[in-house]
XYZ file of C-alpha atoms in Angstrom:
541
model
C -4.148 35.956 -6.065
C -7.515 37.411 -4.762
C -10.033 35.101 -2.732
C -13.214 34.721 -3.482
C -15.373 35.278 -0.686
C -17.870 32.566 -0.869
C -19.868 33.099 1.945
C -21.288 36.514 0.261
C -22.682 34.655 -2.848
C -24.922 32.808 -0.582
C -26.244 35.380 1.586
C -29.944 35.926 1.678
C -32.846 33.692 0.423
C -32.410 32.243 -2.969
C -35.360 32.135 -5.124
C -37.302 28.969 -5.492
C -36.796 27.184 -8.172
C -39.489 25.208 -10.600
C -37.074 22.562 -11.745
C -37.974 19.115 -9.733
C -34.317 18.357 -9.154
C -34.533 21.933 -7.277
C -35.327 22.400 -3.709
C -38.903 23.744 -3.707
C -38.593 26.393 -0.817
C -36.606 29.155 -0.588
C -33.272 28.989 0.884
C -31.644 30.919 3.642
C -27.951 29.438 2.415
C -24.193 29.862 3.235
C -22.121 26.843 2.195
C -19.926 27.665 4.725
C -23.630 26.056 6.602
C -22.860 23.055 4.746
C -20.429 22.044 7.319
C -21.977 22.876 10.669
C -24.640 24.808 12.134
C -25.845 24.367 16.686
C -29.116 22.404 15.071
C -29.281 18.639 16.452
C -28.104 16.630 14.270
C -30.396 13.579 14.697
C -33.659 13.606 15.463
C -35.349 10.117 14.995
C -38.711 9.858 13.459
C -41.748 7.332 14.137
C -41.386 5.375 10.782
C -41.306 2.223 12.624
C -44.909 2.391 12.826
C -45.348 3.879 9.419
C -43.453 1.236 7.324
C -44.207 -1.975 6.557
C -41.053 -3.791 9.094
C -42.866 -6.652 8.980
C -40.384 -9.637 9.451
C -37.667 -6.866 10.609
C -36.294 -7.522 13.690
C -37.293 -4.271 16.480
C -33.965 -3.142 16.823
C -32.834 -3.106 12.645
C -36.369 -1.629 12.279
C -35.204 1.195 14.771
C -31.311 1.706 13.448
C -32.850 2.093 9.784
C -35.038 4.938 10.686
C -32.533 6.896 12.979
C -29.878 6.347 9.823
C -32.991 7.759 7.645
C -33.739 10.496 10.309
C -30.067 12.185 9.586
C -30.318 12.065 5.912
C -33.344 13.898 6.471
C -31.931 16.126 9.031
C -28.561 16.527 6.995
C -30.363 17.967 4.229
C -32.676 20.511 5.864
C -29.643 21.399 7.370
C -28.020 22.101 4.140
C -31.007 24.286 3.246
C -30.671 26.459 6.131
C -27.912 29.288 7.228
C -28.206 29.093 10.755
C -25.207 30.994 11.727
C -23.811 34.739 10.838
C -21.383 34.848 8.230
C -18.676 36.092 10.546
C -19.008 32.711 12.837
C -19.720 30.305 9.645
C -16.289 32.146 8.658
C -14.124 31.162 11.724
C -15.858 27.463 11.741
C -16.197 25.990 8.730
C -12.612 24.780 8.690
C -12.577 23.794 12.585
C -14.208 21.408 14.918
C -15.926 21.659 17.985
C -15.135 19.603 20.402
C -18.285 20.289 22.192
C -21.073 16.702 21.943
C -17.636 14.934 20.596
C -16.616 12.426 21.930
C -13.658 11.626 18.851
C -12.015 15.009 18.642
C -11.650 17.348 21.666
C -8.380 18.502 20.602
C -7.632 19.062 17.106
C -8.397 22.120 15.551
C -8.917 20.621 11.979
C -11.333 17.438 12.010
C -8.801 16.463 9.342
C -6.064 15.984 11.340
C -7.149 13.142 13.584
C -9.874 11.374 11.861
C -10.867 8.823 14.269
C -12.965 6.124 12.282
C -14.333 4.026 15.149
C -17.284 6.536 15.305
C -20.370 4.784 16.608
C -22.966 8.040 16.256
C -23.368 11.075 14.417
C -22.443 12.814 17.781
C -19.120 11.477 17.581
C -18.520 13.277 14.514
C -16.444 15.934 14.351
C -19.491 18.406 14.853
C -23.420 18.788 14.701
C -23.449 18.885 11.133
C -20.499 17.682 9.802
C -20.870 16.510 5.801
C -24.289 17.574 5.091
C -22.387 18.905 1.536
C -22.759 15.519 0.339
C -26.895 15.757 0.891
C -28.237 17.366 -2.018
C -31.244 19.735 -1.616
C -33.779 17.789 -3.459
C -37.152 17.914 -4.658
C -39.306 16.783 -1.441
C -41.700 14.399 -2.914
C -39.578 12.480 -5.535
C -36.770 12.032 -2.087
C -39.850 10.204 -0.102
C -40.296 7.836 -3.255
C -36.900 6.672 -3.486
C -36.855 6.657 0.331
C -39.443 4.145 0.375
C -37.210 1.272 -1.791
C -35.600 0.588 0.962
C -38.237 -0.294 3.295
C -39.452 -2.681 0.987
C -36.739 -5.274 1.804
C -36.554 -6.920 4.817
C -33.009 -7.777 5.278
C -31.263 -4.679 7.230
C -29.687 -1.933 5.233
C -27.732 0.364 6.934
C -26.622 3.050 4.315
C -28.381 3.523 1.359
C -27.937 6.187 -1.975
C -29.673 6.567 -5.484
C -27.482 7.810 -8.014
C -27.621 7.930 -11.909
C -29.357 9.426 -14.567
C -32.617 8.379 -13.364
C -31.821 10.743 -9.785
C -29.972 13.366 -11.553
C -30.757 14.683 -15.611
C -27.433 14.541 -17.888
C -29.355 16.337 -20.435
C -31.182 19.787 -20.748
C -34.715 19.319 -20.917
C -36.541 17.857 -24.091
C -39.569 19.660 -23.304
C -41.387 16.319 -24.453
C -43.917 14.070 -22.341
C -43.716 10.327 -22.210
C -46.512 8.514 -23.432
C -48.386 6.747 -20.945
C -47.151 4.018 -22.631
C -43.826 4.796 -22.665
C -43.608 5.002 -18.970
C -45.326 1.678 -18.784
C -42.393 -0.084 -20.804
C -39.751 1.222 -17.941
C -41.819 1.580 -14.458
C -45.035 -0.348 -14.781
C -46.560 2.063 -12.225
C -44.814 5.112 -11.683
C -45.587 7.903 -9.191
C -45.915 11.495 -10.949
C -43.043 12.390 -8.970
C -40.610 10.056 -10.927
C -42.599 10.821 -14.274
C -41.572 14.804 -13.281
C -38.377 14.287 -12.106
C -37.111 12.261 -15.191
C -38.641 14.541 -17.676
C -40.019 12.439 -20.329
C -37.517 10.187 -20.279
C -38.056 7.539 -18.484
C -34.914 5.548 -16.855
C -34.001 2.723 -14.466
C -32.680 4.109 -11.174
C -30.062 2.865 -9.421
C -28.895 2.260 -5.843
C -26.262 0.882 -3.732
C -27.720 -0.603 -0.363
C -24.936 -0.336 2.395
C -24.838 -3.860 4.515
C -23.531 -5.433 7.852
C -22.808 -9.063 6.819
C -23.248 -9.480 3.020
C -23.918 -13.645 3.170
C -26.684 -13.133 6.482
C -28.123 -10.207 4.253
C -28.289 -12.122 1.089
C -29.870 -15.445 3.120
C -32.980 -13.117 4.175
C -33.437 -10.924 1.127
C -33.149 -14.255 -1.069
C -36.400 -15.721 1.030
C -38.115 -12.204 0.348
C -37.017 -11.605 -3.253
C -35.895 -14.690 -5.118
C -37.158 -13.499 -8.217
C -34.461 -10.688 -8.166
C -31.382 -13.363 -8.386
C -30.005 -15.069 -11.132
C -29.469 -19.010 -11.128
C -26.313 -18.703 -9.026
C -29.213 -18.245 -6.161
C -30.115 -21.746 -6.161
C -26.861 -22.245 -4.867
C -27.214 -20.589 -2.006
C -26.199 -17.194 0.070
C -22.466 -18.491 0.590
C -22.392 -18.876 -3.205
C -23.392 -15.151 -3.456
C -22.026 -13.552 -1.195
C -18.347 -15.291 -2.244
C -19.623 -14.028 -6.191
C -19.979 -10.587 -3.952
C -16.861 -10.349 -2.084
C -14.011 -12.267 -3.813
C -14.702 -10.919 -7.825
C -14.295 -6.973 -9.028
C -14.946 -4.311 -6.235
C -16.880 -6.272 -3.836
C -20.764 -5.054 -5.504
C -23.214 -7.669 -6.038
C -25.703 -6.042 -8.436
C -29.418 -6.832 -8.788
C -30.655 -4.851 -11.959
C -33.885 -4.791 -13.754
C -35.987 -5.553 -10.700
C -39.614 -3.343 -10.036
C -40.071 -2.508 -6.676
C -42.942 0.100 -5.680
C -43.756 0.284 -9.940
C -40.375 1.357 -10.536
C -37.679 -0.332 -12.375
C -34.836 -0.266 -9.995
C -30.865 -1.821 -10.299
C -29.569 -2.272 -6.479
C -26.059 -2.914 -5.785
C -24.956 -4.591 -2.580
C -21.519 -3.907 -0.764
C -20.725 -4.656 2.811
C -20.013 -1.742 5.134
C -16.701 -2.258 5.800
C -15.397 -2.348 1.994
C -17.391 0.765 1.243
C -15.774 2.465 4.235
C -12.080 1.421 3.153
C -12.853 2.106 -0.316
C -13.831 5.596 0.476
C -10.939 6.338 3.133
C -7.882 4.312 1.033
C -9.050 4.063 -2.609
C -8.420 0.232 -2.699
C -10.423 0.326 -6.077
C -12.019 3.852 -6.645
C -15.234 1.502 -7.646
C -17.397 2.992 -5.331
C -15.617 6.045 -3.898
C -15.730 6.882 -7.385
C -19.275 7.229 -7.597
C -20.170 9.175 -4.377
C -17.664 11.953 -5.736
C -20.763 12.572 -7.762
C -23.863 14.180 -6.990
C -25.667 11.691 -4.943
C -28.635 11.071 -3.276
C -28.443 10.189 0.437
C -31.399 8.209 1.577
C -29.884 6.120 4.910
C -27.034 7.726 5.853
C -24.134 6.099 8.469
C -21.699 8.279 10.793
C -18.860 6.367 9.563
C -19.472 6.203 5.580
C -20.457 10.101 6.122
C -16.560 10.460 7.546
C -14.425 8.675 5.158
C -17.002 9.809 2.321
C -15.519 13.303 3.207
C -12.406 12.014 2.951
C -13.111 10.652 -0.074
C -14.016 14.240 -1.510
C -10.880 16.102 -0.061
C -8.751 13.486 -1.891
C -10.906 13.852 -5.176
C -10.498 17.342 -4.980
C -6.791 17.266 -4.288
C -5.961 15.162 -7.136
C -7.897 17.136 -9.395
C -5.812 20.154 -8.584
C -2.665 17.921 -9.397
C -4.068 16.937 -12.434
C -4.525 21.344 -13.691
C -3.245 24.027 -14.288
C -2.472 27.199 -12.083
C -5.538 29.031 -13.601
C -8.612 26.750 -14.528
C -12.690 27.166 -14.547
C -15.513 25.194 -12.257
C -15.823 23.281 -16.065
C -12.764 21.889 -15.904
C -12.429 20.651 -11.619
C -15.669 19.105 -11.916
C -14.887 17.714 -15.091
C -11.514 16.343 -13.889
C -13.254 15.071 -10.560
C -15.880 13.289 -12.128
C -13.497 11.783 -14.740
C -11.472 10.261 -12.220
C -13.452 6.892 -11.748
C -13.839 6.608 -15.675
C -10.222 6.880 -16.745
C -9.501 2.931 -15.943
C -13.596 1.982 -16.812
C -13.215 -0.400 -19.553
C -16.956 0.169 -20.232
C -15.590 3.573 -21.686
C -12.839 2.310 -24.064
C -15.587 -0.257 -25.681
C -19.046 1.311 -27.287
C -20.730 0.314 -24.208
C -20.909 3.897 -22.570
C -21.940 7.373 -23.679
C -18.105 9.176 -25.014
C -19.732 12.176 -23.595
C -20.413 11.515 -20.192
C -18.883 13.113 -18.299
C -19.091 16.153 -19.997
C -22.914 15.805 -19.691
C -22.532 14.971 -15.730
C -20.865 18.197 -15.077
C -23.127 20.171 -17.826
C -26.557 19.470 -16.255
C -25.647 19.788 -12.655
C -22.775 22.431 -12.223
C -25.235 23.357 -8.916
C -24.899 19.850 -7.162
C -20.939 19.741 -7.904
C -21.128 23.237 -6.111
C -23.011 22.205 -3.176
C -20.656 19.046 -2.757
C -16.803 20.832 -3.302
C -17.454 24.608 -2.674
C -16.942 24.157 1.401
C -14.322 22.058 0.746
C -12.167 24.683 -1.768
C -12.338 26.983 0.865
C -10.982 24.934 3.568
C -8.116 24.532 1.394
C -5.039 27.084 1.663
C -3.910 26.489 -1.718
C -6.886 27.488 -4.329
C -8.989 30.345 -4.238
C -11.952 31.273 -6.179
C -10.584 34.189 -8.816
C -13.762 35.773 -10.351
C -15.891 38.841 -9.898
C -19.122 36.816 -10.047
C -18.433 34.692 -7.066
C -19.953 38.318 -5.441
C -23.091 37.742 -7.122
C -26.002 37.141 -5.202
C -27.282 33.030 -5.825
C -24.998 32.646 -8.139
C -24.593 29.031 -7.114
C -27.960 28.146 -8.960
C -27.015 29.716 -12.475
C -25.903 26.677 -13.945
C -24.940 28.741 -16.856
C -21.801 30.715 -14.906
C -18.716 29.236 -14.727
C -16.261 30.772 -12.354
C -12.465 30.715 -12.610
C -10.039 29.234 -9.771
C -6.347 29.859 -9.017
C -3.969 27.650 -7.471
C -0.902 28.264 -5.256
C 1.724 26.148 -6.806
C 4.040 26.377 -4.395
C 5.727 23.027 -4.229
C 5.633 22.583 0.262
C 1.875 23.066 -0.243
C 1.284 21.049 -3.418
C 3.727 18.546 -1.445
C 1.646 18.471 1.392
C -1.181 17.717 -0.940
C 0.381 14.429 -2.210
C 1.221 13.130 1.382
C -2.489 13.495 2.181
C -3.931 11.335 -0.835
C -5.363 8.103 0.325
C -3.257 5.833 1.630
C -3.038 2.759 -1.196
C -3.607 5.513 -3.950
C -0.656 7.379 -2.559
C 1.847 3.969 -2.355
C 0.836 3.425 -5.960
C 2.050 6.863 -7.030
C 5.521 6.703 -4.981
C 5.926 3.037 -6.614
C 5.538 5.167 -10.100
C 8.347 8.015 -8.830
C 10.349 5.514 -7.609
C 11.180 3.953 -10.723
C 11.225 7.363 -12.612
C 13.636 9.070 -9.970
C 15.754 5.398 -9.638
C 15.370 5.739 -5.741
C 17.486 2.747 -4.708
C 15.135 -0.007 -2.972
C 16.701 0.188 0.568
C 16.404 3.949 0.791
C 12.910 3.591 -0.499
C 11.809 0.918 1.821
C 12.947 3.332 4.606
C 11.000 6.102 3.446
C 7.668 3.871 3.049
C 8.227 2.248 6.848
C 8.855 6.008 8.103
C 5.148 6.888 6.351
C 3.337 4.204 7.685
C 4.954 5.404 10.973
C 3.786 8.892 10.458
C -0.110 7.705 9.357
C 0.037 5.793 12.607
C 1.115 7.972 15.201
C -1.136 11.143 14.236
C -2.344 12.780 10.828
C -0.849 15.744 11.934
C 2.369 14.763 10.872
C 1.344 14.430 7.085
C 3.379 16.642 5.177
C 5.568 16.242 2.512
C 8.627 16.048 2.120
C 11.357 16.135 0.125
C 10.439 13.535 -1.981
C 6.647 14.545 -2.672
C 8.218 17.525 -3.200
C 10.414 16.165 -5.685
C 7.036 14.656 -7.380
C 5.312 17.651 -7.700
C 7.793 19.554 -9.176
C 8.289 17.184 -12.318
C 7.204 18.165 -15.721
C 3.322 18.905 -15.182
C 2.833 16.726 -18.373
C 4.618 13.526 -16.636
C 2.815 14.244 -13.150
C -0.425 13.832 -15.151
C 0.603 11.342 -16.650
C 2.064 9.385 -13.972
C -1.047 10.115 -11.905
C -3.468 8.820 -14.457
C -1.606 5.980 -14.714
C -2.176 5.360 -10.553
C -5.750 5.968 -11.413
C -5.777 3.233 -14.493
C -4.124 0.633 -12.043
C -5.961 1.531 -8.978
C -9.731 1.418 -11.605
C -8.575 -0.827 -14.257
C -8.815 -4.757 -12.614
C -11.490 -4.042 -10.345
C -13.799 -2.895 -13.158
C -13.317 -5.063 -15.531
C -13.762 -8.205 -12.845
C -17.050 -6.619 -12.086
C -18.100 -5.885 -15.222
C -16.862 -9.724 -16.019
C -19.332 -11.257 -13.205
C -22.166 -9.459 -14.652
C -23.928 -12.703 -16.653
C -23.116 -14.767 -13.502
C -24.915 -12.030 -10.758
C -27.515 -11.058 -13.165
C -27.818 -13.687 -15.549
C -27.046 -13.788 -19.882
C -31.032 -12.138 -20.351
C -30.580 -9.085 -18.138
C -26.843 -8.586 -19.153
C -27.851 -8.668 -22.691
C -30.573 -5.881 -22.047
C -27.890 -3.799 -19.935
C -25.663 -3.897 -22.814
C -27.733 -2.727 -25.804
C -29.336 0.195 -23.780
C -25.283 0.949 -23.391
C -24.572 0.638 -26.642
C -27.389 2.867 -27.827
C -26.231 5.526 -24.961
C -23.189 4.980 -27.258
C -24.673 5.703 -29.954
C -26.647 8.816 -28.904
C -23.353 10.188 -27.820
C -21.412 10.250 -31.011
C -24.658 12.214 -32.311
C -24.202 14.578 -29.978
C -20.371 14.583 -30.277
C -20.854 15.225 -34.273
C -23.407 17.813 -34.098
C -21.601 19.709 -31.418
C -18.711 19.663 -33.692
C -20.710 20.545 -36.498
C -22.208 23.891 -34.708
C -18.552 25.271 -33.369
C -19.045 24.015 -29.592
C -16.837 20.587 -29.970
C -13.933 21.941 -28.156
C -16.275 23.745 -25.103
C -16.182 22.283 -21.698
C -13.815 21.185 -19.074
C -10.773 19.054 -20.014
C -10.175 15.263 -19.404
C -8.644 14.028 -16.375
């Protein structure tokens, strides 16, 4: 099996592109950059005194803008090649332990990830995870940066994702009426008009919190008009709604702030953190192993998020085939957190989705997973093009992969999913193989050993061995099932609470606009099939 070599796709300046999802200067890019260049990693920025923080107490005020300084600085970062391709080579799957004060001695951040980081210093180098920032056209990024300053309460990570950030459809080549615009943001900036091309959409975000009940009693003073009734019950009323029903989101949708229509989802810190690291629901992790914008980033979230993408990428490859296309990974990644979605076995969510996801933005899934394939000893790009110059940008290439399916290394692969995902899928073996509950119980206290001593120690054995050599029909199938279970309660509880958080009006709205996403996607499902291209695309999860 040959190797691509990545790094020579990227060398050189790529051309600018006119797109408004596009960066708008040229690029100097290596994704191997994506995971650490010698730039600083933070560097804070006055917009204490350029924001309204009125109400915000000094030291929030100051936290906020240092967490927006390294979103900013992650993504120059990830527009710049800073190193030669020889060093990005010998680095991009090692850590420095030079500035760190959480791993001096492992060669692989991977293998001792410390999560009691308190800085971006203590991460595992300068510019560890700047994958997950998307380059991203400059003045629609200040706009949705600016949401967040509007609410007083602290917010300590922060992300817009969606249709309304990122296009799941090729460009009508239609304007929206002035008045069109007006029915969705009542005063939009040209830079949303441009970036949603014609169609205009809500955007969504999920604010990142310390303390969801304190955060709730000070952005309930500001914005009371955002809540339903269960507001006039008080913070401790919403912030149990929040914490003890579905995946611990309290969502706020159909709420203008700056002229735009916005939906903002609350979480506290800690359950997005465990979410991302252990895949207690796959609610959230789920979503940032899409294309995301970054706008307040966190040292910790930016950790277990990468975390979060190694495992998404690992249980992709379990889910295909030796020999597979870019389609069909990022098709099977971002089909993960949809499989158990009970939004998409009602006529409440577009049947094409995913498929339109992956389509429109085969460049962002690159930016995000390309530094982490080739980290990986087990799967290899396999396709002349990948010595194309840019060809990272041309959306319309679609490279071919190989895997190594050696069973140690696709073993080692299962021992290294998240750790609740992981039990589930044992649970599933165990009941297939008829592993007698003693001997079982021995092997799961002899895991949680392992995971607590070192992460070094993490690789399979003989009985993820014995897993990944079943029938590659029942491994799927077993493994979708782990996804259903893991997905399945957690979404449907949250999509449950939705008249209660956002009242029987809004939820009523929400639904029909699904419905009619429905709708449009059976359209495009039947004339697809009826011009030959039903079958094209990357296969289900």
């Amino acid at each position: 099996m040959v190797r691509g070599r990545i790094p020579a796709a990227l060398r050189g300046s790529l051309a600018p592109r006119t797109s408004p999802l596009r960066p708008s200067v040229a690029y100097k890019s290596s994704i191997y950059s994506l995971y650490r260049s010698d730039r600083p990693c933070v560097c804070a920025r006055g917009y204490v005194t350029a924001r309204n923080t009125a109400g915000v107490d000094a030291k929030e005020a100051r936290e906020s803008a240092q967490h927006d300084a390294a979103a900013d600085s992650a993504s120059d970062t990830a527009q710049r090649d800073t190193k030669s391709a020889q060093a990005l080579a010998s680095e991009a799957s090692t850590s420095s332990s030079s500035g760190s004060s959480v791993v001096s001695d492992a060669q692989d951040w991977e293998y001792n990830p410390n999560m009691k980081v308190e800085s971006f210093k203590d991460l595992p180098h300068a510019n560890f995870g700047v994958n997950q920032h998307i380059p991203f056209d400059q003045e629609f990024k200040e706009v949705l940066k600016a949401i967040p300053w509007q609410f007083r309460a602290p917010i300590r990570y922060a992300f817009a994702y969606g249709s309304g950030v990122f296009p799941q459809s090729k460009s009508s080549g239609k304007s929206a009426t002035p008045e069109e615009i007006r029915a969705i943001h009542p005063k939009a900036p040209p830079a949303v008009q441009r970036a949603q091309d014609g169609t205009p959409k809500m955007i969504d975000f999920i604010f990142g919190v310390s303390h969801t009940q304190h955060w709730h009693s000070l952005n309930m003073k500001q914005h009371r008009d955002h809540y339903s009734a269960l507001a006039s019950l008080g913070s401790g009323a919403v912030s149990y709604v929040q914490d003890k029903m579905g995946a611990g989101v309290y969502f706020n949708p159909y709420v203008v702030v700056n002229g735009i229509l916005i939906k903002y989802g609350v979480v506290q810190m800690s359950t997005l953190e465990q979410d991302l690291a252990q895949w207690d629901t796959l609610y959230l992790a789920g979503r940032l192993q899409k294309p995301v914008k970054i706008l307040r980033d966190d040292p910790k979230i930016r950790l277990a998020n990468q975390m979060n993408l190694l495992s998404a990428l690992r249980t992709a490859l379990l889910l295909l085939p030796p020999d597979f296309t870019e389609d069909q990974l990022y098709a099977t990644i971002a089909g993960i957190s949809y499989l158990g979605d009970p939004r998409m076995a009602l006529p409440t969510e577009n049947p094409r989705k995913v498929k339109n996801i992956v389509g429109n933005n085969m460049a962002n899934f690159r930016r995000l997973y390309l530094p982490l394939i080739e980290t990986l000893p087990n799967v290899n790009l396999n396709d002349p093009s990948s010595s194309d110059k840019d060809w990272i940008w041309d959306e319309s290439k679609n490279l071919k992969l190989a895997q190594d399916m050696d069973p140690v290394k696709r073993g080692n692969m299962v021992r290294r999913l998240p750790k609740s995902f992981r039990s589930k899928l044992y649970f599933q073996y165990q009941k297939k193989l008829a592993i007698p509950q003693a001997e079982f119980s021995k092997m799961m206290d002899e895991s949680r050993k392992e995971d607590a001593i070192a992460f070094t120690r993490r690789e399979g054995g003989g009985f993820e061995r014995r897993i990944v050599q079943d029938d590659p029909f029942e491994l799927r199938k077993y493994i979708r099932t782990v996804i259903k279970h893991t997905i399945g309660w957690p979404a449907t509880t949250q999509s449950l609470k939705g008249p209660l958080t956002s009242g029987f009006r809004k939820t009523l709205r929400y639904l029909r606009e699904k419905m009619d996403k429905y709708k449009q996607g059976k359209e495009q499902t039947a004339s697809a099939s009826g011009n030959g291209n039903g079958s094209k695309g990357g296969e289900k999860p």
